[in-house]
Structure formats: C-alpha cells, structure tokens
Short mmCIF file of C-alpha atoms in Angstrom, two decimals:
data_model
loop_
_atom_site.label_atom_id
_atom_site.label_comp_id
_atom_site.label_asym_id
_atom_site.label_seq_id
_atom_site.Cartn_x
_atom_site.Cartn_y
_atom_site.Cartn_z
CA MET A 38 9.88 -14.04 8.81
CA SER A 39 11.58 -11.66 11.16
CA GLY A 40 12.51 -8.17 10.92
CA ARG A 41 11.26 -5.05 12.77
CA PHE A 42 12.10 -1.34 12.32
CA GLU A 43 14.37 0.46 14.91
CA PRO A 44 14.88 4.18 15.24
CA LEU A 45 18.00 5.96 13.74
CA PRO A 46 19.82 8.53 15.55
CA GLY A 47 18.59 11.91 14.23
CA GLY A 48 15.43 10.45 12.81
CA GLY A 49 14.34 7.70 10.26
CA ALA A 50 14.21 3.96 10.69
CA ALA A 51 16.35 0.89 9.94
CA VAL A 52 15.43 -2.68 9.50
CA ALA A 53 17.49 -5.98 8.89
CA LEU A 54 16.25 -8.12 6.07
CA ASP A 55 17.46 -11.37 4.92
CA GLU A 56 17.53 -12.27 1.04
CA VAL A 57 14.23 -14.00 1.07
CA GLU A 58 12.59 -11.02 2.78
CA ILE A 59 14.18 -8.59 0.46
CA SER A 60 12.90 -10.68 -2.55
CA ILE A 61 9.23 -10.94 -1.25
CA LEU A 62 8.93 -7.35 -0.35
CA ARG A 63 10.45 -6.28 -3.80
CA SER A 64 8.05 -8.60 -5.65
CA LEU A 65 4.99 -7.30 -3.58
CA ALA A 66 5.87 -3.65 -4.08
CA VAL A 67 6.35 -4.29 -8.00
CA GLN A 68 2.99 -5.91 -8.04
CA LEU A 69 1.45 -3.04 -6.16
CA ALA A 70 3.03 -0.41 -8.61
CA GLU A 71 1.58 -2.48 -11.48
CA LEU A 72 -1.92 -2.75 -9.87
CA ILE A 73 -2.03 1.01 -9.19
CA GLY A 74 -0.87 1.61 -12.77
CA PRO A 75 -0.56 5.09 -14.48
CA GLY A 76 -4.34 5.96 -14.02
CA ASP A 77 -6.48 7.84 -16.52
CA GLN A 78 -4.50 10.61 -18.20
CA SER A 79 -5.77 12.88 -20.83
CA ALA A 80 -4.01 13.13 -24.25
CA GLY A 81 -1.08 15.21 -24.01
CA ALA A 82 -0.56 14.63 -20.46
CA GLU A 83 3.24 14.37 -21.09
CA ASP A 84 3.26 18.03 -20.87
CA PRO A 85 3.61 19.01 -17.17
CA LEU A 86 0.99 21.66 -17.49
CA ASP A 87 -1.32 19.26 -19.03
CA ALA A 88 -0.80 16.81 -16.32
CA LEU A 89 -1.30 19.31 -13.75
CA PHE A 90 -4.82 20.11 -14.94
CA ALA A 91 -5.67 16.70 -16.29
CA GLU A 92 -8.95 15.41 -14.72
CA GLY A 93 -9.20 12.03 -13.28
CA PRO A 94 -12.00 9.29 -13.25
CA THR A 95 -15.41 10.07 -11.68
CA ARG A 96 -16.30 6.36 -10.79
CA PRO A 97 -14.50 4.07 -8.46
CA PRO A 98 -12.22 1.31 -9.91
CA SER A 99 -13.92 -1.92 -10.84
CA ASP A 100 -11.06 -3.95 -9.10
CA PRO A 101 -11.96 -4.41 -5.60
CA ALA A 102 -8.48 -3.96 -4.38
CA LEU A 103 -8.12 -0.68 -6.23
CA ALA A 104 -11.46 0.41 -4.99
CA ARG A 105 -10.07 -0.21 -1.40
CA LEU A 106 -7.16 2.01 -2.22
CA PHE A 107 -9.09 4.74 -3.86
CA PRO A 108 -12.54 4.65 -1.92
CA ASP A 109 -15.24 6.96 -2.49
CA ALA A 110 -14.94 10.21 -0.27
CA TYR A 111 -18.44 10.55 0.86
CA VAL A 112 -19.84 7.19 0.71
CA ALA A 113 -18.57 4.70 3.31
CA PRO A 114 -18.90 0.92 2.61
CA GLY A 115 -22.15 -0.38 4.02
CA GLN A 116 -23.29 3.18 4.74
CA GLU A 117 -27.19 3.33 4.52
CA LEU A 118 -28.62 6.56 3.11
CA ASP A 119 -31.96 7.53 1.63
CA ALA A 120 -32.18 7.82 -2.03
CA ASP A 121 -31.65 11.59 -2.22
CA ALA A 122 -28.79 11.66 0.33
CA GLU A 123 -27.02 8.71 -1.57
CA LYS A 124 -27.35 10.43 -4.96
CA GLU A 125 -25.96 13.71 -3.36
CA ALA A 126 -23.02 11.83 -1.75
CA ARG A 127 -22.16 9.92 -4.91
CA ALA A 128 -22.24 13.14 -6.86
CA ALA A 129 -19.96 14.72 -4.34
CA SER A 130 -17.64 11.70 -4.38
CA ALA A 131 -17.39 11.76 -8.19
CA GLU A 132 -16.45 15.52 -8.14
CA PHE A 133 -13.86 14.91 -5.45
CA ARG A 134 -12.47 11.79 -7.24
CA ARG A 135 -12.07 13.76 -10.62
CA TYR A 136 -9.66 16.22 -9.05
CA THR A 137 -7.75 14.08 -6.56
CA GLU A 138 -7.52 10.49 -7.82
CA ASN A 139 -4.71 11.06 -10.40
CA ASP A 140 -2.50 12.78 -7.72
CA LEU A 141 -3.27 10.15 -5.25
CA ARG A 142 -2.50 7.28 -7.68
CA ALA A 143 0.74 8.93 -8.58
CA ARG A 144 1.68 9.21 -4.88
CA LYS A 145 0.90 5.70 -4.19
CA ARG A 146 2.81 4.59 -7.17
CA ASP A 147 5.80 6.59 -6.17
CA ASP A 148 5.71 5.16 -2.72
CA ALA A 149 5.81 1.56 -4.04
CA LEU A 150 8.60 2.27 -6.65
CA ALA A 151 10.56 4.01 -3.75
CA MET A 152 10.38 0.65 -1.88
CA VAL A 153 11.64 -1.16 -4.93
CA ARG A 154 14.63 1.15 -5.42
CA ASP A 155 15.54 1.04 -1.84
CA LEU A 156 15.52 -2.60 -1.79
CA ASP A 157 17.54 -2.82 -4.93
CA SER A 158 20.16 -0.73 -3.16
CA LEU A 159 20.69 -3.29 -0.56
CA THR A 160 23.71 -5.60 -0.61
CA ALA A 161 23.33 -8.61 1.83
CA GLY A 162 26.34 -8.92 4.21
CA SER A 163 27.00 -11.35 7.00
CA THR A 164 25.67 -10.42 10.39
CA GLY A 165 28.13 -12.78 12.17
CA SER A 166 25.64 -15.60 12.25
CA ALA A 167 26.31 -18.63 10.05
CA ALA A 168 22.60 -19.36 9.75
CA LYS A 169 21.43 -16.34 7.82
CA GLU A 170 22.79 -13.23 5.86
CA GLN A 171 21.12 -10.06 6.40
CA ALA A 172 21.30 -6.50 5.06
CA VAL A 173 20.41 -3.46 6.98
CA LEU A 174 18.21 -0.97 5.16
CA GLU A 175 18.42 2.65 6.59
CA LEU A 176 15.60 5.08 5.76
CA ALA A 177 15.60 8.80 6.24
CA PRO A 178 12.40 10.27 7.67
CA GLN A 179 10.92 11.02 4.28
CA LYS A 180 11.71 7.69 2.94
CA SER A 181 10.18 6.10 6.17
CA ARG A 182 6.87 7.82 5.29
CA GLN A 183 6.86 6.49 1.90
CA TRP A 184 7.58 2.95 3.24
CA LEU A 185 4.75 3.38 5.65
CA GLY A 186 2.31 4.39 2.90
CA ALA A 187 3.42 1.34 0.68
CA LEU A 188 3.15 -1.08 3.51
CA ASN A 189 -0.40 0.22 4.29
CA ASP A 190 -1.36 -0.06 0.57
CA LEU A 191 0.01 -3.52 0.40
CA ARG A 192 -1.94 -4.66 3.34
CA LEU A 193 -5.18 -3.07 2.09
CA ALA A 194 -4.71 -4.81 -1.23
CA ILE A 195 -3.79 -8.11 0.07
CA GLY A 196 -6.56 -7.90 2.80
CA THR A 197 -9.26 -7.26 0.12
CA ARG A 198 -8.04 -10.30 -1.87
CA LEU A 199 -8.33 -12.30 1.33
CA GLU A 200 -11.79 -10.70 2.09
CA VAL A 201 -10.60 -9.27 5.32
CA THR A 202 -13.12 -6.60 6.63
CA ASP A 203 -12.89 -3.63 8.89
CA ASP A 204 -14.74 -5.67 11.42
CA ASP A 205 -12.56 -8.78 11.03
CA ASP A 206 -8.79 -8.78 11.55
CA GLY A 207 -8.44 -12.00 9.54
CA GLY A 208 -6.99 -13.91 12.48
CA GLU A 209 -8.86 -17.19 11.63
CA LEU A 210 -6.89 -17.34 8.31
CA LEU A 211 -3.87 -18.17 10.34
CA GLY A 212 -5.40 -21.55 10.86
CA LEU A 213 -5.45 -22.31 7.11
CA PRO A 214 -3.59 -25.61 6.13
CA ASP A 215 -0.34 -25.25 4.43
CA SER A 216 -1.84 -26.82 1.40
CA ASP A 217 -4.45 -23.89 0.99
CA PRO A 218 -3.13 -21.60 -1.90
CA ARG A 219 -4.08 -18.53 0.17
CA LYS A 220 -1.57 -19.46 3.01
CA PRO A 221 1.40 -17.56 1.54
CA MET A 222 -0.68 -14.42 1.10
CA VAL A 223 -1.96 -14.78 4.65
CA MET A 224 1.48 -15.03 6.09
CA ALA A 225 2.61 -11.98 3.94
CA TYR A 226 -0.33 -10.00 5.17
CA PHE A 227 0.49 -10.53 8.83
CA TRP A 228 4.19 -10.11 8.29
CA LEU A 229 3.67 -6.77 6.53
CA GLY A 230 1.37 -5.84 9.51
CA GLY A 231 4.30 -6.43 11.96
CA LEU A 232 6.62 -4.29 9.76
CA GLN A 233 4.02 -1.50 9.49
CA GLU A 234 3.51 -1.55 13.37
CA THR A 235 6.99 -1.30 14.17
CA LEU A 236 7.67 1.51 11.66
CA ILE A 237 4.66 3.51 13.08
CA GLU A 238 6.27 3.08 16.65
CA THR A 239 9.50 4.17 15.28
CA LEU A 240 8.24 7.26 13.72
CA MET A 241 6.27 8.18 16.84
CA ALA A 242 9.06 7.54 19.11
#
C-alpha cells in the first residue's frame, strides 16, 4: 500500500488514498473506537457536571492491547522494584488512573472517530491514471494531530496483538508466509508506521 503525508500551505497535511486504503483505515479506526469503548462512567454521567467529576478505574484494563494504551503511570513494564517501592508505585498509579483515564479514553476515542468521519467525507476521484483511483484527504493542523494520535494508538494495539515489544520492532514478522493468518495484520502494522512517520515529518517541517 502506498500513501504518504505531504505538508499543506499554511499548515496541516494531505495524503492521497485509494479506495482499498480508505476502507482498511476506516475499518481499523472503527475497531479502535470499539476497543477503547466508553470507559467506566458513574451513574448519572449524562449530566456534564457529573461527567466532569466522575472517577475512573483504579486498575489497568485486563485486555493487553488496552493495557498498552492505558499503562500504569508509575510502574513500567518489566521494572524491578522492592516490595515497598512496588506497593507505593502501584498505589500512586491507581490514584493517577482514577482521575485521568476517563479523559484519556474519551480523547483517544474522539481521535479514532475523527479519523472515521474524515474518511467518510472523501469522494474518490481520478488522478489521471487508469490504474488506480485516489482521493486526497486534507487535514488542518488540529485534525493532523488527531490523526497522529489515532495512528499511534492503532500501532500500539496491533503491535500488542502481534507481541511486538519495545526491544523488538517486529521486522522478522515481515517474513511470515502469506498463509499465516497474522500476515494482513503485520502488513497493516508497518503501513500504519509509514503513515505515522511521514505525518510526524510533515508536522515538524
């Protein structure tokens, strides 16, 4: 799959996507929004004030992908602490999570849904090549940052499913045979990485 972000005059970014790429990105963004879900909300949270002061969970999510998206603030994976230090760090992480996870969950969900809406707004048109039709997506700076957040979350979630770690970029997964059921997820993981990298370069230009 092709596609790379390019800068727009005055800020923002643009990328040309074909119909298959649009469909894949939209499907992944919908799945991400569904994975993130609404989070833990207290009764009556439909009232804006109730939602503002609603307390979140104190424990990490049981789903490994969600745990990667919402990690403990003071306990790094694989970190070795003595019993007292670990107890203190987990207590601090629980307190931090209680007051931050709902907002973080809402922001991540909003980023994923913004991606879905932007893709739905596209109408594929001819690029002058008979081989492929593409549509050009133009993102304002704020939308670009939402896309960057969603792309990062997608890669973290997919990487967790593929058991990619911080010390392993997953490069060996590219050698999987086409018959391996993980192969489409692997290709999506690296394609999303390319989109994320070019979007970062565009925003830093």
